[in-house]
DNA sequence: TTGCTGACTTGGC
DNA sequence: AGCCAAGCCAGCA
């Protein structure tokens, strides 16, 4: 349980670290890269468990929901995430969502 | 050990 | 367009 969970977390962090500045990925996509399609919720759980020291290494702000919106308002990091993304050049609509067709990212070396 | 919660997704209305 | 219900799996008490 711990072993597989640890591997899952490592895959998630690796996938998130692979997102370039100015681009975003959905939880579902990260879950697929982590080898667990459908485990989108756990992606958020892994990121939520990140220590502050890992924030610099893991651009968690580049992970958004399937609508291109911010899901971190639940943990009080929504404003920060949006500010970070806007600083990277990601534009948000009046509804607080970004266009995944424009900013959506997928690793070029990943299948798909 | 069991069981519940949750930074989500998808299909149907 | 938005809202409801079910499914997914990793942490934590």
Coordinates of C-alpha atoms (C1' of nucleotides) in Angstrom, one line a residue:
Chain A
X1 CA 0.0 0.0 0.0
X2 CA 2.7 2.4 1.0
X3 CA 5.0 1.2 -1.8
X4 CA 2.5 1.6 -4.6
X5 CA 1.3 4.9 -3.1
X6 CA 4.8 6.2 -3.0
X7 CA 5.3 5.3 -6.7
X8 CA 2.1 6.9 -7.6
X9 CA 3.1 10.1 -5.9
X10 CA 6.5 10.0 -7.6
X11 CA 4.8 9.6 -11.0
X12 CA 2.5 12.5 -10.2
X13 CA 5.3 14.8 -9.1
X14 CA 7.4 13.8 -12.2
X15 CA 4.4 14.6 -14.5
X16 CA 3.8 18.0 -12.9
X17 CA 7.4 18.9 -13.0
X18 CA 7.3 18.2 -16.8
X19 CA 4.8 21.0 -17.3
X20 CA 6.6 24.0 -18.8
X21 CA 5.9 27.5 -17.7
X22 CA 2.8 29.1 -19.3
X23 CA 1.1 25.7 -19.7
X24 CA -1.4 23.7 -17.6
X25 CA -2.5 20.1 -17.2
X26 CA -5.7 18.6 -15.9
X27 CA -5.8 16.2 -12.9
X28 CA -7.0 13.5 -15.2
X29 CA -4.1 13.8 -17.5
X30 CA -1.6 13.8 -14.6
X31 CA -3.4 10.7 -13.3
X32 CA -3.0 9.0 -16.7
X33 CA 0.7 9.8 -16.8
X34 CA 1.0 8.5 -13.2
X35 CA -0.3 5.2 -14.5
X36 CA -3.7 5.4 -12.8
X37 CA -6.4 6.7 -15.2
X38 CA -9.5 7.8 -13.2
X39 CA -7.4 8.5 -10.1
X40 CA -7.7 12.3 -10.7
X41 CA -8.8 12.9 -7.1
X42 CA -5.6 11.2 -5.8
X43 CA -3.5 13.6 -7.9
X44 CA -5.0 16.5 -5.9
X45 CA -4.5 14.5 -2.7
X46 CA -0.8 14.0 -3.5
X47 CA -0.3 17.7 -4.4
X48 CA -2.1 18.7 -1.2
X49 CA 0.3 16.7 0.8
X50 CA 3.3 18.4 -0.6
X51 CA 5.6 20.1 1.9
X52 CA 6.2 23.8 1.4
X53 CA 9.8 23.1 0.5
X54 CA 8.6 21.0 -2.5
X55 CA 6.6 23.9 -3.9
X56 CA 9.6 25.3 -5.7
X57 CA 10.4 21.9 -7.3
X58 CA 6.8 21.0 -8.1
X59 CA 4.7 23.6 -10.0
X60 CA 1.4 22.4 -8.6
X61 CA -0.2 25.7 -9.8
X62 CA -0.1 24.3 -13.3
X63 CA -2.5 21.6 -12.5
X64 CA -6.2 22.5 -13.0
X65 CA -9.5 20.7 -13.3
X66 CA -11.1 19.4 -16.6
X67 CA -12.8 22.7 -17.1
X68 CA -9.6 24.7 -17.0
X69 CA -10.6 26.2 -13.7
X70 CA -9.0 26.4 -10.3
X71 CA -9.9 23.6 -7.9
X72 CA -7.6 24.8 -5.1
X73 CA -10.1 27.3 -3.7
X74 CA -11.1 24.4 -1.4
X75 CA -7.7 24.5 0.3
X76 CA -7.4 28.3 0.2
X77 CA -4.7 28.3 -2.5
X78 CA -7.0 29.3 -5.4
X79 CA -6.0 33.0 -5.5
X80 CA -2.4 32.1 -5.2
X81 CA -2.6 29.5 -8.0
X82 CA -4.4 31.9 -10.4
X83 CA -1.9 34.7 -9.6
X84 CA 1.0 32.3 -10.4
X85 CA -0.5 31.2 -13.6
X86 CA -1.3 34.7 -14.8
X87 CA 2.3 35.6 -14.0
X88 CA 3.3 32.8 -16.4
X89 CA 1.1 34.2 -19.1
X90 CA -2.0 32.1 -18.7
X91 CA -5.1 34.2 -19.3
X92 CA -8.3 33.5 -17.3
X93 CA -11.8 34.2 -18.5
X94 CA -14.4 36.1 -16.5
X95 CA -15.6 32.7 -15.2
X96 CA -12.1 32.0 -13.8
X97 CA -11.2 29.4 -16.4
X98 CA -8.4 29.2 -18.9
X99 CA -8.6 27.7 -22.4
X100 CA -7.2 24.2 -22.3
X101 CA -7.1 24.2 -26.1
X102 CA -4.5 26.9 -25.9
X103 CA -2.7 26.3 -22.6
X104 CA -3.3 22.6 -22.2
X105 CA -0.1 20.6 -22.1
X106 CA 0.9 17.0 -22.8
X107 CA 4.5 15.7 -22.6
X108 CA 5.8 15.1 -26.1
X109 CA 7.5 11.9 -25.0
X110 CA 4.3 10.5 -23.5
X111 CA 2.0 8.3 -25.5
X112 CA -1.2 9.8 -26.7
Chain B
dT1 C1' -7.0 -3.8 10.6
dT2 C1' -11.4 -1.3 8.6
dG3 C1' -13.7 2.8 7.0
dC4 C1' -14.3 7.6 5.5
dT5 C1' -12.7 11.6 3.3
dG6 C1' -11.3 14.1 -0.8
dA7 C1' -6.9 20.3 -4.8
dC8 C1' -11.5 15.1 -9.7
dT9 C1' -14.0 13.1 -14.0
dT10 C1' -17.7 11.8 -16.7
dG11 C1' -22.5 10.9 -18.3
dG12 C1' -27.3 12.1 -18.0
dC13 C1' -31.1 15.7 -17.2
Chain C
dA1 C1' -25.3 26.5 -20.2
dG2 C1' -25.3 24.3 -15.1
dC3 C1' -26.6 20.7 -11.5
dC4 C1' -26.9 15.6 -9.7
dA5 C1' -25.1 11.0 -8.9
dA6 C1' -21.6 7.3 -9.3
dG7 C1' -16.7 5.8 -9.7
dC8 C1' -12.0 6.2 -9.1
dC9 C1' -7.7 5.3 -5.5
dA10 C1' -4.3 7.2 -2.0
dG11 C1' -4.0 9.2 2.9
dC12 C1' -5.3 9.3 7.7
dA13 C1' -7.8 8.3 12.2

